[in-house]
Amino acid sequence: MLAVVAACAQWQPVAGPEEPPSLAASGVTSHGVTSHGVASHGAGEPRPDWPAPPAGGRALPAQQIDASALPEGYPRLVWTEGDEHTVGAYGQEGGCTAVHAELHDQTAKLVRMTFAEVTTSAGPCTMDLRFRTLTVALDAPLAGRTVVLEHQTPQPVSGS
């Protein structure tokens, strides 16, 4: 019985063979945040073909990112796009949750970006795990400011 439960708990890739290896879908969330589905390879870790941000993004150096508040296994890659008024990072969702990004602070020293998960169903839930590229729009270019990444645990669906 334990082997059956363990087998069900394994994360499975979500991208099909006809899709690019790192992009499964694209769209805009209900909060106006651009997001593209990205497959995982298991255990909550990003696929090894994610050495860089999506096309057009420029990765930030590690010293410009504070991801200490993120859960273990959460991707910590952050990038800017265009004229640095857009900051992007990977958010994690799956099963009965969806993720979106919220911009909580923009000061002269930091930008605080929160990954907010929402429970989309009471279940039953699948055991898939997806990473989405999420972006937030800044009032001014990022420049040398630190990007602080935070995570909110899943909240119930409104009206449940």
mmCIF file with all atom_site columns, C-alpha atoms in Angstrom:
data_model
loop_
_atom_site.group_PDB
_atom_site.id
_atom_site.type_symbol
_atom_site.label_atom_id
_atom_site.label_alt_id
_atom_site.label_comp_id
_atom_site.label_asym_id
_atom_site.label_entity_id
_atom_site.label_seq_id
_atom_site.pdbx_PDB_ins_code
_atom_site.Cartn_x
_atom_site.Cartn_y
_atom_site.Cartn_z
_atom_site.occupancy
_atom_site.B_iso_or_equiv
_atom_site.pdbx_formal_charge
_atom_site.auth_seq_id
_atom_site.auth_comp_id
_atom_site.auth_asym_id
_atom_site.auth_atom_id
_atom_site.pdbx_PDB_model_num
ATOM 1   C CA . MET A 1 1   ? 0.000   0.000  0.000   1.00 0.00 ? 1   MET A CA 1
ATOM 2   C CA . LEU A 1 2   ? 2.827   2.420  0.857   1.00 0.00 ? 2   LEU A CA 1
ATOM 3   C CA . ALA A 1 3   ? 4.353   1.890  -2.592  1.00 0.00 ? 3   ALA A CA 1
ATOM 4   C CA . VAL A 1 4   ? 1.037   2.809  -4.223  1.00 0.00 ? 4   VAL A CA 1
ATOM 5   C CA . VAL A 1 5   ? 0.769   6.026  -2.187  1.00 0.00 ? 5   VAL A CA 1
ATOM 6   C CA . ALA A 1 6   ? 4.398   6.914  -2.932  1.00 0.00 ? 6   ALA A CA 1
ATOM 7   C CA . ALA A 1 7   ? 3.855   6.357  -6.657  1.00 0.00 ? 7   ALA A CA 1
ATOM 8   C CA . CYS A 1 8   ? 0.826   8.673  -6.643  1.00 0.00 ? 8   CYS A CA 1
ATOM 9   C CA . ALA A 1 9   ? 2.830   11.415 -4.958  1.00 0.00 ? 9   ALA A CA 1
ATOM 10  C CA . GLN A 1 10  ? 5.419   11.629 -7.754  1.00 0.00 ? 10  GLN A CA 1
ATOM 11  C CA . TRP A 1 11  ? 5.292   14.857 -9.778  1.00 0.00 ? 11  TRP A CA 1
ATOM 12  C CA . GLN A 1 12  ? 4.768   14.357 -13.477 1.00 0.00 ? 12  GLN A CA 1
ATOM 13  C CA . PRO A 1 13  ? 5.754   16.622 -16.391 1.00 0.00 ? 13  PRO A CA 1
ATOM 14  C CA . VAL A 1 14  ? 2.864   18.711 -17.695 1.00 0.00 ? 14  VAL A CA 1
ATOM 15  C CA . ALA A 1 15  ? 4.213   19.694 -21.114 1.00 0.00 ? 15  ALA A CA 1
ATOM 16  C CA . GLY A 1 16  ? 3.248   17.425 -23.979 1.00 0.00 ? 16  GLY A CA 1
ATOM 17  C CA . PRO A 1 17  ? 5.738   16.113 -26.523 1.00 0.00 ? 17  PRO A CA 1
ATOM 18  C CA . GLU A 1 18  ? 4.520   18.564 -29.162 1.00 0.00 ? 18  GLU A CA 1
ATOM 19  C CA . GLU A 1 19  ? 5.161   21.589 -26.946 1.00 0.00 ? 19  GLU A CA 1
ATOM 20  C CA . PRO A 1 20  ? 8.485   23.357 -26.383 1.00 0.00 ? 20  PRO A CA 1
ATOM 21  C CA . PRO A 1 21  ? 10.236  21.763 -23.382 1.00 0.00 ? 21  PRO A CA 1
ATOM 22  C CA . SER A 1 22  ? 9.843   24.775 -21.134 1.00 0.00 ? 22  SER A CA 1
ATOM 23  C CA . LEU A 1 23  ? 6.500   26.258 -22.208 1.00 0.00 ? 23  LEU A CA 1
ATOM 24  C CA . ALA A 1 24  ? 3.207   24.427 -21.861 1.00 0.00 ? 24  ALA A CA 1
ATOM 25  C CA . ALA A 1 25  ? 0.710   27.293 -22.270 1.00 0.00 ? 25  ALA A CA 1
ATOM 26  C CA . SER A 1 26  ? 0.474   31.053 -22.254 1.00 0.00 ? 26  SER A CA 1
ATOM 27  C CA . GLY A 1 27  ? -2.063  33.641 -21.197 1.00 0.00 ? 27  GLY A CA 1
ATOM 28  C CA . VAL A 1 28  ? -2.822  36.456 -18.810 1.00 0.00 ? 28  VAL A CA 1
ATOM 29  C CA . THR A 1 29  ? -4.081  35.804 -15.286 1.00 0.00 ? 29  THR A CA 1
ATOM 30  C CA . SER A 1 30  ? -7.217  37.406 -13.915 1.00 0.00 ? 30  SER A CA 1
ATOM 31  C CA . HIS A 1 31  ? -4.943  39.888 -12.128 1.00 0.00 ? 31  HIS A CA 1
ATOM 32  C CA . GLY A 1 32  ? -3.358  41.134 -15.368 1.00 0.00 ? 32  GLY A CA 1
ATOM 33  C CA . VAL A 1 33  ? -0.086  39.320 -14.754 1.00 0.00 ? 33  VAL A CA 1
ATOM 34  C CA . THR A 1 34  ? 1.423   37.663 -17.787 1.00 0.00 ? 34  THR A CA 1
ATOM 35  C CA . SER A 1 35  ? 1.993   33.963 -17.242 1.00 0.00 ? 35  SER A CA 1
ATOM 36  C CA . HIS A 1 36  ? 3.260   31.035 -19.283 1.00 0.00 ? 36  HIS A CA 1
ATOM 37  C CA . GLY A 1 37  ? 2.940   27.443 -18.075 1.00 0.00 ? 37  GLY A CA 1
ATOM 38  C CA . VAL A 1 38  ? 6.261   25.679 -17.625 1.00 0.00 ? 38  VAL A CA 1
ATOM 39  C CA . ALA A 1 39  ? 6.672   21.972 -16.983 1.00 0.00 ? 39  ALA A CA 1
ATOM 40  C CA . SER A 1 40  ? 8.452   20.544 -13.976 1.00 0.00 ? 40  SER A CA 1
ATOM 41  C CA . HIS A 1 41  ? 10.628  17.449 -13.847 1.00 0.00 ? 41  HIS A CA 1
ATOM 42  C CA . GLY A 1 42  ? 9.754   16.361 -10.331 1.00 0.00 ? 42  GLY A CA 1
ATOM 43  C CA . ALA A 1 43  ? 10.053  17.044 -6.600  1.00 0.00 ? 43  ALA A CA 1
ATOM 44  C CA . GLY A 1 44  ? 9.214   20.736 -7.027  1.00 0.00 ? 44  GLY A CA 1
ATOM 45  C CA . GLU A 1 45  ? 12.453  21.527 -8.835  1.00 0.00 ? 45  GLU A CA 1
ATOM 46  C CA . PRO A 1 46  ? 12.543  23.463 -12.104 1.00 0.00 ? 46  PRO A CA 1
ATOM 47  C CA . ARG A 1 47  ? 13.560  21.562 -15.194 1.00 0.00 ? 47  ARG A CA 1
ATOM 48  C CA . PRO A 1 48  ? 17.265  21.537 -15.973 1.00 0.00 ? 48  PRO A CA 1
ATOM 49  C CA . ASP A 1 49  ? 16.550  23.362 -19.262 1.00 0.00 ? 49  ASP A CA 1
ATOM 50  C CA . TRP A 1 50  ? 15.825  26.559 -17.255 1.00 0.00 ? 50  TRP A CA 1
ATOM 51  C CA . PRO A 1 51  ? 19.327  27.977 -16.996 1.00 0.00 ? 51  PRO A CA 1
ATOM 52  C CA . ALA A 1 52  ? 18.072  31.375 -18.070 1.00 0.00 ? 52  ALA A CA 1
ATOM 53  C CA . PRO A 1 53  ? 14.906  33.479 -18.106 1.00 0.00 ? 53  PRO A CA 1
ATOM 54  C CA . PRO A 1 54  ? 12.387  33.262 -20.958 1.00 0.00 ? 54  PRO A CA 1
ATOM 55  C CA . ALA A 1 55  ? 13.312  34.845 -24.294 1.00 0.00 ? 55  ALA A CA 1
ATOM 56  C CA . GLY A 1 56  ? 13.894  38.579 -23.936 1.00 0.00 ? 56  GLY A CA 1
ATOM 57  C CA . GLY A 1 57  ? 14.541  38.459 -20.180 1.00 0.00 ? 57  GLY A CA 1
ATOM 58  C CA . ARG A 1 58  ? 17.822  39.398 -18.494 1.00 0.00 ? 58  ARG A CA 1
ATOM 59  C CA . ALA A 1 59  ? 18.635  37.416 -15.321 1.00 0.00 ? 59  ALA A CA 1
ATOM 60  C CA . LEU A 1 60  ? 19.463  39.344 -12.167 1.00 0.00 ? 60  LEU A CA 1
ATOM 61  C CA . PRO A 1 61  ? 22.636  38.516 -10.253 1.00 0.00 ? 61  PRO A CA 1
ATOM 62  C CA . ALA A 1 62  ? 22.042  36.412 -7.123  1.00 0.00 ? 62  ALA A CA 1
ATOM 63  C CA . GLN A 1 63  ? 23.099  39.261 -4.816  1.00 0.00 ? 63  GLN A CA 1
ATOM 64  C CA . GLN A 1 64  ? 20.180  41.359 -6.121  1.00 0.00 ? 64  GLN A CA 1
ATOM 65  C CA . ILE A 1 65  ? 17.596  38.704 -5.119  1.00 0.00 ? 65  ILE A CA 1
ATOM 66  C CA . ASP A 1 66  ? 16.292  37.953 -1.618  1.00 0.00 ? 66  ASP A CA 1
ATOM 67  C CA . ALA A 1 67  ? 14.375  34.668 -1.884  1.00 0.00 ? 67  ALA A CA 1
ATOM 68  C CA . SER A 1 68  ? 14.851  33.638 1.751   1.00 0.00 ? 68  SER A CA 1
ATOM 69  C CA . ALA A 1 69  ? 11.073  33.681 2.404   1.00 0.00 ? 69  ALA A CA 1
ATOM 70  C CA . LEU A 1 70  ? 10.264  31.191 -0.385  1.00 0.00 ? 70  LEU A CA 1
ATOM 71  C CA . PRO A 1 71  ? 9.531   27.538 0.391   1.00 0.00 ? 71  PRO A CA 1
ATOM 72  C CA . GLU A 1 72  ? 12.269  24.994 -0.297  1.00 0.00 ? 72  GLU A CA 1
ATOM 73  C CA . GLY A 1 73  ? 12.356  23.918 -3.943  1.00 0.00 ? 73  GLY A CA 1
ATOM 74  C CA . TYR A 1 74  ? 10.752  27.129 -5.231  1.00 0.00 ? 74  TYR A CA 1
ATOM 75  C CA . PRO A 1 75  ? 12.584  28.578 -8.253  1.00 0.00 ? 75  PRO A CA 1
ATOM 76  C CA . ARG A 1 76  ? 14.719  31.597 -7.422  1.00 0.00 ? 76  ARG A CA 1
ATOM 77  C CA . LEU A 1 77  ? 15.460  32.921 -10.897 1.00 0.00 ? 77  LEU A CA 1
ATOM 78  C CA . VAL A 1 78  ? 14.462  36.582 -11.371 1.00 0.00 ? 78  VAL A CA 1
ATOM 79  C CA . TRP A 1 79  ? 14.803  38.685 -14.520 1.00 0.00 ? 79  TRP A CA 1
ATOM 80  C CA . THR A 1 80  ? 13.925  42.034 -16.043 1.00 0.00 ? 80  THR A CA 1
ATOM 81  C CA . GLU A 1 81  ? 12.344  42.640 -19.413 1.00 0.00 ? 81  GLU A CA 1
ATOM 82  C CA . GLY A 1 82  ? 12.481  45.552 -21.841 1.00 0.00 ? 82  GLY A CA 1
ATOM 83  C CA . ASP A 1 83  ? 13.493  48.817 -20.184 1.00 0.00 ? 83  ASP A CA 1
ATOM 84  C CA . GLU A 1 84  ? 13.584  47.202 -16.690 1.00 0.00 ? 84  GLU A CA 1
ATOM 85  C CA . HIS A 1 85  ? 10.037  48.361 -15.851 1.00 0.00 ? 85  HIS A CA 1
ATOM 86  C CA . THR A 1 86  ? 9.035   44.656 -15.812 1.00 0.00 ? 86  THR A CA 1
ATOM 87  C CA . VAL A 1 87  ? 10.329  42.076 -13.321 1.00 0.00 ? 87  VAL A CA 1
ATOM 88  C CA . GLY A 1 88  ? 9.660   38.368 -13.814 1.00 0.00 ? 88  GLY A CA 1
ATOM 89  C CA . ALA A 1 89  ? 10.054  35.167 -11.824 1.00 0.00 ? 89  ALA A CA 1
ATOM 90  C CA . TYR A 1 90  ? 8.670   31.630 -11.790 1.00 0.00 ? 90  TYR A CA 1
ATOM 91  C CA . GLY A 1 91  ? 5.667   30.899 -9.571  1.00 0.00 ? 91  GLY A CA 1
ATOM 92  C CA . GLN A 1 92  ? 4.591   27.377 -8.610  1.00 0.00 ? 92  GLN A CA 1
ATOM 93  C CA . GLU A 1 93  ? 1.082   25.921 -8.899  1.00 0.00 ? 93  GLU A CA 1
ATOM 94  C CA . GLY A 1 94  ? -0.583  22.592 -9.456  1.00 0.00 ? 94  GLY A CA 1
ATOM 95  C CA . GLY A 1 95  ? -3.380  20.236 -8.566  1.00 0.00 ? 95  GLY A CA 1
ATOM 96  C CA . CYS A 1 96  ? -6.034  22.495 -7.071  1.00 0.00 ? 96  CYS A CA 1
ATOM 97  C CA . THR A 1 97  ? -4.049  25.738 -6.881  1.00 0.00 ? 97  THR A CA 1
ATOM 98  C CA . ALA A 1 98  ? -3.306  28.643 -9.208  1.00 0.00 ? 98  ALA A CA 1
ATOM 99  C CA . VAL A 1 99  ? -0.584  31.250 -8.668  1.00 0.00 ? 99  VAL A CA 1
ATOM 100 C CA . HIS A 1 100 ? -0.342  34.939 -9.515  1.00 0.00 ? 100 HIS A CA 1
ATOM 101 C CA . ALA A 1 101 ? 2.180   37.638 -8.638  1.00 0.00 ? 101 ALA A CA 1
ATOM 102 C CA . GLU A 1 102 ? 1.463   40.740 -6.614  1.00 0.00 ? 102 GLU A CA 1
ATOM 103 C CA . LEU A 1 103 ? 3.680   43.788 -6.325  1.00 0.00 ? 103 LEU A CA 1
ATOM 104 C CA . HIS A 1 104 ? 3.660   44.838 -2.655  1.00 0.00 ? 104 HIS A CA 1
ATOM 105 C CA . ASP A 1 105 ? 6.415   47.456 -2.422  1.00 0.00 ? 105 ASP A CA 1
ATOM 106 C CA . GLN A 1 106 ? 8.495   49.707 -4.652  1.00 0.00 ? 106 GLN A CA 1
ATOM 107 C CA . THR A 1 107 ? 11.017  51.726 -2.691  1.00 0.00 ? 107 THR A CA 1
ATOM 108 C CA . ALA A 1 108 ? 14.341  53.280 -3.607  1.00 0.00 ? 108 ALA A CA 1
ATOM 109 C CA . LYS A 1 109 ? 16.078  50.125 -2.292  1.00 0.00 ? 109 LYS A CA 1
ATOM 110 C CA . LEU A 1 110 ? 13.748  47.199 -3.009  1.00 0.00 ? 110 LEU A CA 1
ATOM 111 C CA . VAL A 1 111 ? 10.862  45.703 -4.928  1.00 0.00 ? 111 VAL A CA 1
ATOM 112 C CA . ARG A 1 112 ? 8.697   43.202 -3.021  1.00 0.00 ? 112 ARG A CA 1
ATOM 113 C CA . MET A 1 113 ? 7.020   40.567 -5.237  1.00 0.00 ? 113 MET A CA 1
ATOM 114 C CA . THR A 1 114 ? 4.651   38.021 -3.655  1.00 0.00 ? 114 THR A CA 1
ATOM 115 C CA . PHE A 1 115 ? 3.546   34.731 -5.182  1.00 0.00 ? 115 PHE A CA 1
ATOM 116 C CA . ALA A 1 116 ? -0.067  34.317 -4.079  1.00 0.00 ? 116 ALA A CA 1
ATOM 117 C CA . GLU A 1 117 ? -1.643  30.898 -4.482  1.00 0.00 ? 117 GLU A CA 1
ATOM 118 C CA . VAL A 1 118 ? -5.409  30.426 -4.623  1.00 0.00 ? 118 VAL A CA 1
ATOM 119 C CA . THR A 1 119 ? -7.186  27.125 -4.116  1.00 0.00 ? 119 THR A CA 1
ATOM 120 C CA . THR A 1 120 ? -9.231  26.512 -7.253  1.00 0.00 ? 120 THR A CA 1
ATOM 121 C CA . SER A 1 121 ? -11.118 23.395 -6.168  1.00 0.00 ? 121 SER A CA 1
ATOM 122 C CA . ALA A 1 122 ? -11.948 21.426 -3.051  1.00 0.00 ? 122 ALA A CA 1
ATOM 123 C CA . GLY A 1 123 ? -10.752 18.304 -4.889  1.00 0.00 ? 123 GLY A CA 1
ATOM 124 C CA . PRO A 1 124 ? -10.061 15.715 -5.792  1.00 0.00 ? 124 PRO A CA 1
ATOM 125 C CA . CYS A 1 125 ? -6.785  17.263 -6.927  1.00 0.00 ? 125 CYS A CA 1
ATOM 126 C CA . THR A 1 126 ? -4.210  15.949 -9.350  1.00 0.00 ? 126 THR A CA 1
ATOM 127 C CA . MET A 1 127 ? -0.588  15.654 -8.252  1.00 0.00 ? 127 MET A CA 1
ATOM 128 C CA . ASP A 1 128 ? 0.860   17.727 -11.095 1.00 0.00 ? 128 ASP A CA 1
ATOM 129 C CA . LEU A 1 129 ? 3.186   20.659 -10.493 1.00 0.00 ? 129 LEU A CA 1
ATOM 130 C CA . ARG A 1 130 ? 3.552   23.600 -12.876 1.00 0.00 ? 130 ARG A CA 1
ATOM 131 C CA . PHE A 1 131 ? 5.777   26.645 -12.890 1.00 0.00 ? 131 PHE A CA 1
ATOM 132 C CA . ARG A 1 132 ? 4.452   29.845 -14.472 1.00 0.00 ? 132 ARG A CA 1
ATOM 133 C CA . THR A 1 133 ? 6.411   32.863 -15.543 1.00 0.00 ? 133 THR A CA 1
ATOM 134 C CA . LEU A 1 134 ? 4.902   35.794 -13.694 1.00 0.00 ? 134 LEU A CA 1
ATOM 135 C CA . THR A 1 135 ? 5.682   39.446 -14.219 1.00 0.00 ? 135 THR A CA 1
ATOM 136 C CA . VAL A 1 136 ? 4.922   42.668 -12.390 1.00 0.00 ? 136 VAL A CA 1
ATOM 137 C CA . ALA A 1 137 ? 5.092   46.207 -13.770 1.00 0.00 ? 137 ALA A CA 1
ATOM 138 C CA . LEU A 1 138 ? 7.238   48.769 -11.937 1.00 0.00 ? 138 LEU A CA 1
ATOM 139 C CA . ASP A 1 139 ? 6.783   52.546 -11.803 1.00 0.00 ? 139 ASP A CA 1
ATOM 140 C CA . ALA A 1 140 ? 10.504  53.060 -12.514 1.00 0.00 ? 140 ALA A CA 1
ATOM 141 C CA . PRO A 1 141 ? 13.282  50.838 -13.891 1.00 0.00 ? 141 PRO A CA 1
ATOM 142 C CA . LEU A 1 142 ? 14.583  48.234 -11.408 1.00 0.00 ? 142 LEU A CA 1
ATOM 143 C CA . ALA A 1 143 ? 18.225  49.369 -11.715 1.00 0.00 ? 143 ALA A CA 1
ATOM 144 C CA . GLY A 1 144 ? 20.159  48.169 -8.642  1.00 0.00 ? 144 GLY A CA 1
ATOM 145 C CA . ARG A 1 145 ? 17.187  47.608 -6.330  1.00 0.00 ? 145 ARG A CA 1
ATOM 146 C CA . THR A 1 146 ? 16.879  44.252 -4.554  1.00 0.00 ? 146 THR A CA 1
ATOM 147 C CA . VAL A 1 147 ? 13.948  42.022 -5.519  1.00 0.00 ? 147 VAL A CA 1
ATOM 148 C CA . VAL A 1 148 ? 12.404  40.393 -2.437  1.00 0.00 ? 148 VAL A CA 1
ATOM 149 C CA . LEU A 1 149 ? 10.370  37.266 -3.262  1.00 0.00 ? 149 LEU A CA 1
ATOM 150 C CA . GLU A 1 150 ? 7.651   36.106 -0.874  1.00 0.00 ? 150 GLU A CA 1
ATOM 151 C CA . HIS A 1 151 ? 4.999   33.387 -0.895  1.00 0.00 ? 151 HIS A CA 1
ATOM 152 C CA . GLN A 1 152 ? 1.415   33.257 0.393   1.00 0.00 ? 152 GLN A CA 1
ATOM 153 C CA . THR A 1 153 ? -0.068  29.858 1.092   1.00 0.00 ? 153 THR A CA 1
ATOM 154 C CA . PRO A 1 154 ? -3.174  28.818 -0.855  1.00 0.00 ? 154 PRO A CA 1
ATOM 155 C CA . GLN A 1 155 ? -6.357  30.624 0.083   1.00 0.00 ? 155 GLN A CA 1
ATOM 156 C CA . PRO A 1 156 ? -9.829  29.114 -0.459  1.00 0.00 ? 156 PRO A CA 1
ATOM 157 C CA . VAL A 1 157 ? -11.785 29.967 -3.575  1.00 0.00 ? 157 VAL A CA 1
ATOM 158 C CA . SER A 1 158 ? -14.110 32.944 -3.014  1.00 0.00 ? 158 SER A CA 1
ATOM 159 C CA . GLY A 1 159 ? -17.642 31.878 -2.213  1.00 0.00 ? 159 GLY A CA 1
ATOM 160 C CA . SER A 1 160 ? -16.587 28.450 -0.891  1.00 0.00 ? 160 SER A CA 1
#
